[in-house]
Tab-separated table of C-alpha atoms in Angstrom:
chain	number	residue	atom	x	y	z
L	137	MET	CA	148.194	-228.622	-46.923
L	138	LYS	CA	146.146	-227.956	-44.321
L	139	LYS	CA	146.130	-231.282	-43.215
L	140	ILE	CA	149.903	-231.884	-43.236
L	141	PHE	CA	149.815	-229.118	-40.874
L	142	LEU	CA	147.208	-230.824	-38.691
L	143	LEU	CA	149.538	-233.860	-38.713
L	144	ILE	CA	152.243	-231.731	-37.529
L	145	PHE	CA	150.276	-230.368	-34.818
L	146	LEU	CA	149.274	-233.613	-33.743
L	147	SER	CA	152.849	-234.838	-33.704
L	148	ILE	CA	153.440	-231.897	-31.043
L	149	TYR	CA	150.433	-232.833	-29.023
L	150	PHE	CA	151.122	-236.568	-28.734
L	151	SER	CA	155.171	-237.197	-29.462
L	152	ASN	CA	157.676	-236.450	-31.892
L	153	SER	CA	157.945	-239.827	-33.053
L	154	SER	CA	156.086	-241.394	-36.420
L	155	TYR	CA	154.483	-243.979	-34.051
L	156	ASN	CA	151.534	-241.605	-32.445
L	157	GLY	CA	148.936	-243.940	-32.807
L	158	LEU	CA	150.074	-245.738	-29.631
L	159	LEU	CA	149.207	-242.421	-27.620
L	160	PHE	CA	145.444	-242.061	-29.134
L	161	PRO	CA	142.769	-242.723	-26.621
L	162	LYS	CA	140.822	-245.439	-27.707
L	163	ASN	CA	137.496	-244.713	-26.081
L	164	THR	CA	135.676	-241.614	-24.193
L	165	PHE	CA	136.972	-242.376	-20.838
L	166	GLU	CA	140.708	-242.653	-21.971
L	167	LEU	CA	140.142	-239.611	-23.672
L	168	LEU	CA	138.437	-237.654	-20.823
L	169	THR	CA	141.511	-238.798	-18.652
L	170	ASN	CA	144.185	-240.057	-20.467
L	171	ASN	CA	144.257	-243.019	-18.279
L	172	SER	CA	143.438	-246.104	-20.489
L	173	ASN	CA	142.666	-248.262	-17.361
L	174	TYR	CA	139.984	-245.625	-15.971
L	175	SER	CA	137.078	-247.996	-16.336
L	176	PHE	CA	138.933	-251.003	-14.898
L	177	TYR	CA	139.916	-249.035	-11.560
L	178	GLN	CA	136.166	-247.112	-11.467
L	179	ASP	CA	134.532	-250.825	-11.311
L	180	ILE	CA	137.242	-251.960	-8.738
L	181	ILE	CA	136.623	-249.119	-6.532
L	182	LEU	CA	132.748	-249.019	-7.116
L	183	SER	CA	132.910	-253.077	-6.722
L	184	THR	CA	131.073	-252.940	-10.321
L	185	GLN	CA	133.268	-255.366	-12.039
L	186	LYS	CA	132.053	-256.986	-15.103
L	187	ASN	CA	132.755	-260.422	-16.155
L	188	ASP	CA	131.832	-260.173	-19.694
L	189	LEU	CA	131.576	-256.665	-21.726
L	190	ALA	CA	131.859	-255.705	-25.599
L	191	SER	CA	132.733	-252.605	-26.110
L	192	THR	CA	132.972	-250.036	-29.146
L	193	SER	CA	133.916	-246.486	-29.434
L	194	TYR	CA	134.246	-243.886	-32.213
L	195	LEU	CA	136.882	-240.901	-32.074
L	196	ASN	CA	136.708	-237.807	-33.975
L	197	TYR	CA	139.361	-235.634	-34.429
L	198	PRO	CA	139.433	-232.126	-36.482
L	199	ASN	CA	139.877	-232.162	-40.370
L	200	SER	CA	138.168	-235.600	-40.575
L	201	ILE	CA	140.779	-237.862	-38.560
L	202	SER	CA	139.064	-240.415	-36.658
L	203	ALA	CA	139.400	-243.769	-35.100
L	204	ASN	CA	137.601	-246.993	-34.362
L	205	TYR	CA	137.575	-248.985	-31.207
L	206	ILE	CA	136.592	-252.408	-30.226
L	207	SER	CA	137.183	-254.730	-26.866
L	208	TYR	CA	135.883	-257.417	-25.381
L	209	ASP	CA	136.735	-257.714	-21.307
L	210	TYR	CA	136.739	-261.228	-19.730
L	211	TYR	CA	137.919	-263.646	-17.019
L	212	ILE	CA	139.574	-266.834	-16.966
L	213	SER	CA	140.131	-268.027	-13.555
L	214	ASN	CA	141.283	-265.022	-11.520
L	215	LEU	CA	143.079	-263.410	-14.262
L	216	SER	CA	141.453	-260.354	-15.750
L	217	MET	CA	141.694	-260.012	-19.628
L	218	LYS	CA	141.013	-257.573	-22.513
L	219	SER	CA	141.093	-257.902	-26.204
L	220	SER	CA	140.774	-255.039	-28.540
L	221	ILE	CA	141.458	-253.698	-31.978
L	222	GLN	CA	141.713	-249.855	-32.740
L	223	ILE	CA	141.917	-248.564	-36.309
L	224	ILE	CA	142.919	-244.825	-36.998
L	225	ASP	CA	142.179	-243.597	-40.055
L	226	TYR	CA	144.451	-240.135	-40.895
L	227	GLY	CA	142.312	-239.733	-43.845
L	228	ASN	CA	143.662	-238.724	-47.656
L	229	ILE	CA	147.037	-236.186	-47.142
L	230	GLU	CA	147.111	-233.869	-50.582
L	231	ASP	CA	150.046	-232.001	-51.338
L	232	SER	CA	148.804	-228.463	-52.757
L	233	SER	CA	152.042	-227.550	-54.873
L	234	SER	CA	152.006	-231.166	-56.735
L	235	GLY	CA	148.700	-232.324	-56.510
L	236	TYR	CA	149.646	-235.886	-55.144
L	237	SER	CA	147.516	-237.276	-52.320
L	238	PHE	CA	147.877	-240.676	-50.318
L	239	ASP	CA	146.531	-241.742	-47.057
L	240	SER	CA	147.638	-242.963	-43.691
L	241	MET	CA	146.339	-245.095	-41.420
L	242	ASP	CA	147.326	-247.374	-38.241
L	243	TYR	CA	146.001	-250.878	-36.762
L	244	ILE	CA	146.589	-251.432	-33.317
L	245	PHE	CA	145.893	-255.087	-31.662
L	246	THR	CA	146.286	-255.134	-28.285
L	247	GLN	CA	146.051	-257.649	-25.278
L	248	ARG	CA	145.880	-257.119	-21.802
L	249	PHE	CA	146.466	-259.255	-18.502
L	250	SER	CA	145.357	-258.496	-14.831
L	251	SER	CA	146.035	-260.290	-11.498
L	252	ARG	CA	146.682	-259.857	-8.255
L	253	LEU	CA	150.126	-260.504	-6.983
L	254	TYR	CA	149.953	-260.279	-3.305
L	255	ASN	CA	146.985	-258.987	-0.885
L	256	LYS	CA	146.326	-255.595	-2.339
L	257	ILE	CA	148.623	-255.296	-4.935
L	258	PHE	CA	147.972	-255.880	-8.312
L	259	SER	CA	149.842	-255.765	-11.712
L	260	SER	CA	148.827	-255.638	-15.307
L	261	LEU	CA	150.531	-256.268	-18.294
L	262	GLU	CA	149.611	-254.857	-21.988
L	263	MET	CA	150.852	-255.867	-25.207
L	264	ASN	CA	150.595	-254.218	-28.370
L	265	TYR	CA	151.155	-254.691	-32.141
L	266	LEU	CA	151.024	-252.037	-34.238
L	267	TYR	CA	151.007	-251.880	-37.841
L	268	SER	CA	151.293	-247.984	-39.761
L	269	LYS	CA	150.907	-247.205	-43.339
L	270	ILE	CA	151.730	-244.277	-45.089
L	271	ASP	CA	151.109	-244.200	-48.700
L	272	ASN	CA	152.944	-246.930	-49.933
L	273	PHE	CA	155.250	-247.470	-46.921
L	274	ASN	CA	154.732	-249.572	-43.747
L	275	SER	CA	155.759	-250.190	-40.570
L	276	SER	CA	155.358	-252.400	-37.773
L	277	VAL	CA	156.090	-252.079	-33.606
L	278	PHE	CA	155.814	-254.342	-30.533
L	279	ALA	CA	155.114	-252.415	-27.501
L	280	THR	CA	153.981	-252.958	-23.845
L	281	LYS	CA	152.923	-251.235	-20.965
L	282	LEU	CA	153.374	-252.423	-17.587
L	283	ASP	CA	151.557	-251.228	-14.161
L	284	PHE	CA	151.296	-251.971	-10.672
L	285	PHE	CA	148.367	-250.669	-8.556
L	286	TYR	CA	147.684	-250.685	-4.855
L	287	ASN	CA	143.732	-250.756	-3.763
L	288	THR	CA	143.065	-249.425	-0.275
L	289	ASP	CA	139.331	-249.653	-0.943
L	290	GLU	CA	138.982	-245.726	-1.362
L	291	MET	CA	141.665	-245.545	-3.531
L	292	ILE	CA	143.847	-246.996	-6.331
L	293	ILE	CA	147.338	-245.816	-6.529
L	294	GLU	CA	149.111	-246.785	-9.628
L	295	ILE	CA	152.991	-246.684	-11.397
L	296	PHE	CA	153.515	-247.525	-14.963
L	297	ILE	CA	156.081	-247.548	-17.774
L	298	ASP	CA	154.486	-247.413	-21.372
L	299	ASN	CA	155.578	-247.968	-24.930
L	300	TYR	CA	158.834	-250.299	-24.047
L	301	GLY	CA	159.433	-252.422	-27.039
L	302	LYS	CA	160.771	-252.830	-30.513
L	303	VAL	CA	160.548	-251.857	-33.777
L	304	LEU	CA	159.939	-254.540	-36.370
L	305	ASN	CA	160.044	-252.842	-39.567
L	306	SER	CA	160.536	-249.547	-40.219
L	307	TYR	CA	159.236	-247.241	-43.117
L	308	THR	CA	162.921	-246.428	-44.011
L	309	ARG	CA	166.371	-247.643	-43.111
L	310	TYR	CA	166.029	-245.068	-40.116
L	311	ILE	CA	164.619	-246.274	-36.856
L	312	GLU	CA	162.909	-244.067	-34.774
L	313	ASP	CA	162.635	-244.599	-31.023
L	314	LEU	CA	159.092	-245.732	-29.561
L	315	PRO	CA	157.344	-242.875	-27.605
L	316	LYS	CA	157.772	-244.169	-24.034
L	317	LEU	CA	156.801	-242.614	-21.264
L	318	TYR	CA	156.268	-243.287	-17.264
L	319	GLY	CA	154.078	-241.794	-14.592
L	320	TYR	CA	151.570	-242.356	-11.792
L	321	SER	CA	148.394	-242.050	-11.271
L	322	LEU	CA	145.488	-241.727	-8.346
L	323	LEU	CA	141.786	-242.561	-8.359
L	324	PHE	CA	139.884	-241.635	-4.784
L	325	LYS	CA	136.244	-241.950	-3.810
L	326	PRO	CA	135.637	-239.737	-0.544
L	327	LYS	CA	133.624	-241.294	1.938
L	328	ASN	CA	129.717	-240.412	2.070
L	329	LEU	CA	130.292	-238.524	-1.581
L	330	ASN	CA	128.910	-239.913	-4.745
L	331	VAL	CA	132.058	-238.588	-6.725
L	332	LEU	CA	135.228	-240.061	-8.211
L	333	LEU	CA	138.515	-237.820	-7.989
L	334	SER	CA	141.476	-239.068	-10.624
L	335	LEU	CA	144.751	-237.553	-11.069
L	336	LYS	CA	147.314	-238.602	-13.448
L	337	GLN	CA	150.775	-237.284	-14.467
L	338	GLU	CA	153.133	-238.677	-16.933
L	339	CYS	CA	156.586	-237.902	-18.059
L	340	GLN	CA	157.399	-238.137	-21.513
L	341	ASN	CA	161.422	-236.683	-22.881
L	342	ASN	CA	161.450	-234.893	-19.934
L	343	VAL	CA	157.807	-233.083	-20.886
L	344	TYR	CA	155.397	-233.483	-17.639
L	345	ASN	CA	151.920	-233.557	-18.271
L	346	PHE	CA	149.288	-233.274	-16.027
L	347	ASN	CA	145.571	-234.761	-15.867
L	348	PHE	CA	142.622	-234.191	-13.166
L	349	ASN	CA	138.895	-235.291	-13.274
L	350	THR	CA	135.768	-235.499	-11.545
L	351	GLU	CA	133.093	-237.813	-12.029
L	352	LEU	CA	130.031	-236.851	-10.411
L	353	LEU	CA	127.856	-240.062	-9.726
L	354	LEU	CA	124.205	-240.389	-10.349
L	355	LYS	CA	121.765	-243.088	-9.848
L	356	ASN	CA	122.036	-244.599	-13.452
L	357	ASN	CA	124.051	-241.416	-14.790
L	358	SER	CA	127.482	-239.720	-14.477
L	359	ILE	CA	128.815	-236.383	-15.373
L	360	ILE	CA	133.002	-236.133	-15.877
L	361	PHE	CA	134.286	-232.802	-16.082
L	362	GLY	CA	138.446	-232.921	-16.578
L	363	TYR	CA	141.406	-230.906	-17.281
L	364	SER	CA	144.775	-231.677	-18.915
L	365	SER	CA	147.701	-229.619	-19.497
L	366	MET	CA	148.886	-231.341	-22.883
L	367	GLY	CA	146.884	-228.758	-24.525
L	368	LYS	CA	149.097	-225.791	-23.292
L	369	ASN	CA	151.901	-227.542	-25.371
L	370	LEU	CA	149.711	-226.761	-28.741
L	371	TYR	CA	150.734	-223.123	-28.518
L	372	TYR	CA	153.523	-221.408	-29.930
L	373	GLY	CA	153.967	-218.699	-32.398
L	374	ASP	CA	151.082	-216.009	-33.009
L	375	PHE	CA	148.375	-218.208	-31.565
L	376	ASN	CA	146.111	-216.835	-28.822
L	377	ASP	CA	145.895	-218.439	-25.848
L	378	ASP	CA	142.358	-220.314	-25.014
L	379	PHE	CA	141.412	-220.547	-21.525
L	380	PHE	CA	139.142	-223.701	-22.143
L	381	THR	CA	142.371	-225.322	-23.732
L	382	GLY	CA	142.507	-228.912	-22.570
L	383	THR	CA	139.443	-228.736	-20.670
L	384	SER	CA	136.964	-231.838	-21.205
L	385	ILE	CA	133.368	-232.879	-20.296
L	386	GLY	CA	131.598	-236.080	-20.734
L	387	PHE	CA	128.334	-237.909	-19.824
L	388	LYS	CA	127.460	-241.820	-19.045
L	389	THR	CA	123.953	-243.373	-18.924
L	390	GLN	CA	123.312	-246.899	-18.266
L	391	TYR	CA	119.979	-248.717	-19.408
L	392	LYS	CA	119.588	-252.315	-18.404
L	393	LYS	CA	122.735	-254.093	-20.052
L	394	PHE	CA	123.965	-250.999	-21.898
L	395	GLN	CA	126.070	-248.117	-21.214
L	396	ILE	CA	126.449	-245.211	-23.365
L	397	ILE	CA	129.444	-242.518	-22.995
L	398	LEU	CA	129.787	-239.354	-24.695
L	399	GLY	CA	132.872	-236.837	-24.555
L	400	TYR	CA	133.943	-233.932	-25.660
L	401	GLN	CA	137.456	-232.344	-25.240
L	402	ASN	CA	138.576	-228.699	-26.212
L	403	LEU	CA	142.241	-229.113	-28.257
L	404	GLY	CA	142.602	-225.081	-28.439
L	405	PRO	CA	144.016	-224.229	-32.001
L	406	LEU	CA	143.278	-226.870	-33.516
L	407	GLY	CA	139.635	-227.359	-32.463
L	408	ASN	CA	137.983	-230.311	-30.602
L	409	SER	CA	137.597	-233.970	-30.409
L	410	SER	CA	134.632	-236.099	-29.360
L	411	SER	CA	134.063	-239.654	-28.483
L	412	PHE	CA	131.309	-241.943	-28.608
L	413	SER	CA	131.109	-245.239	-26.812
L	414	LEU	CA	128.647	-248.192	-26.199
L	415	ASN	CA	129.350	-250.840	-23.621
L	416	HIS	CA	127.151	-254.031	-23.397
L	417	LEU	CA	127.121	-256.538	-20.650
L	418	ILE	CA	127.049	-259.733	-22.133
L	419	ASN	CA	126.154	-262.024	-18.846
């Protein structure tokens, strides 16, 4: 019963849709910034683009909910591409009254294409196929994310729409809407300062969420501090507010062709989430 209560909380945290897996962070940078393009934009603004990059991540949520992620970034001609697979394991759920237990998992296959449209204007299209399984029931979804961004060398400005698509196969005869959202983000590097400032605001079902992050750039390391207003949506009833809800911290280090990123986020009454990512530059 405790885990069912937690899943209800997560549905409030992410959305009211059964397809919350589309909104789960895929790696440590996304956990900290709520921006799936953060590392991509970071490489552009710091001129550290990587031709062939293999990545894997493990994210841990309260009550044994976890996610595994693997991706590969590569270029074909002037087209930047990224292929990835994410598996979200919600664990074994047991009804304390009947003793009946079942498991729930999401499998998400993603392909992203990014290219220059004109001068300093770029576009990115992400296609997601989600296969969701709850006990003996399953559902599948095709969803897309489209974003446009402008690179001024010191700043990247992005606008996006996310999770627009179609439910291919529903759990029941009732077909739910996808958790659609839209918004904008900024990534800025001040002159003569080894720091990156990022801001993101998104809207879903007339609810606005705000993220702000600061990354201190050191020689082969960096430290990331962040805040997300999403955590405040977790509070209702008799829960006491926690000043640190929504805050996050991360650490990145690089050795030769390997990069390790650790992240932690405070989820208030739920507890906390953490992430470990390992990147390897192949070429």
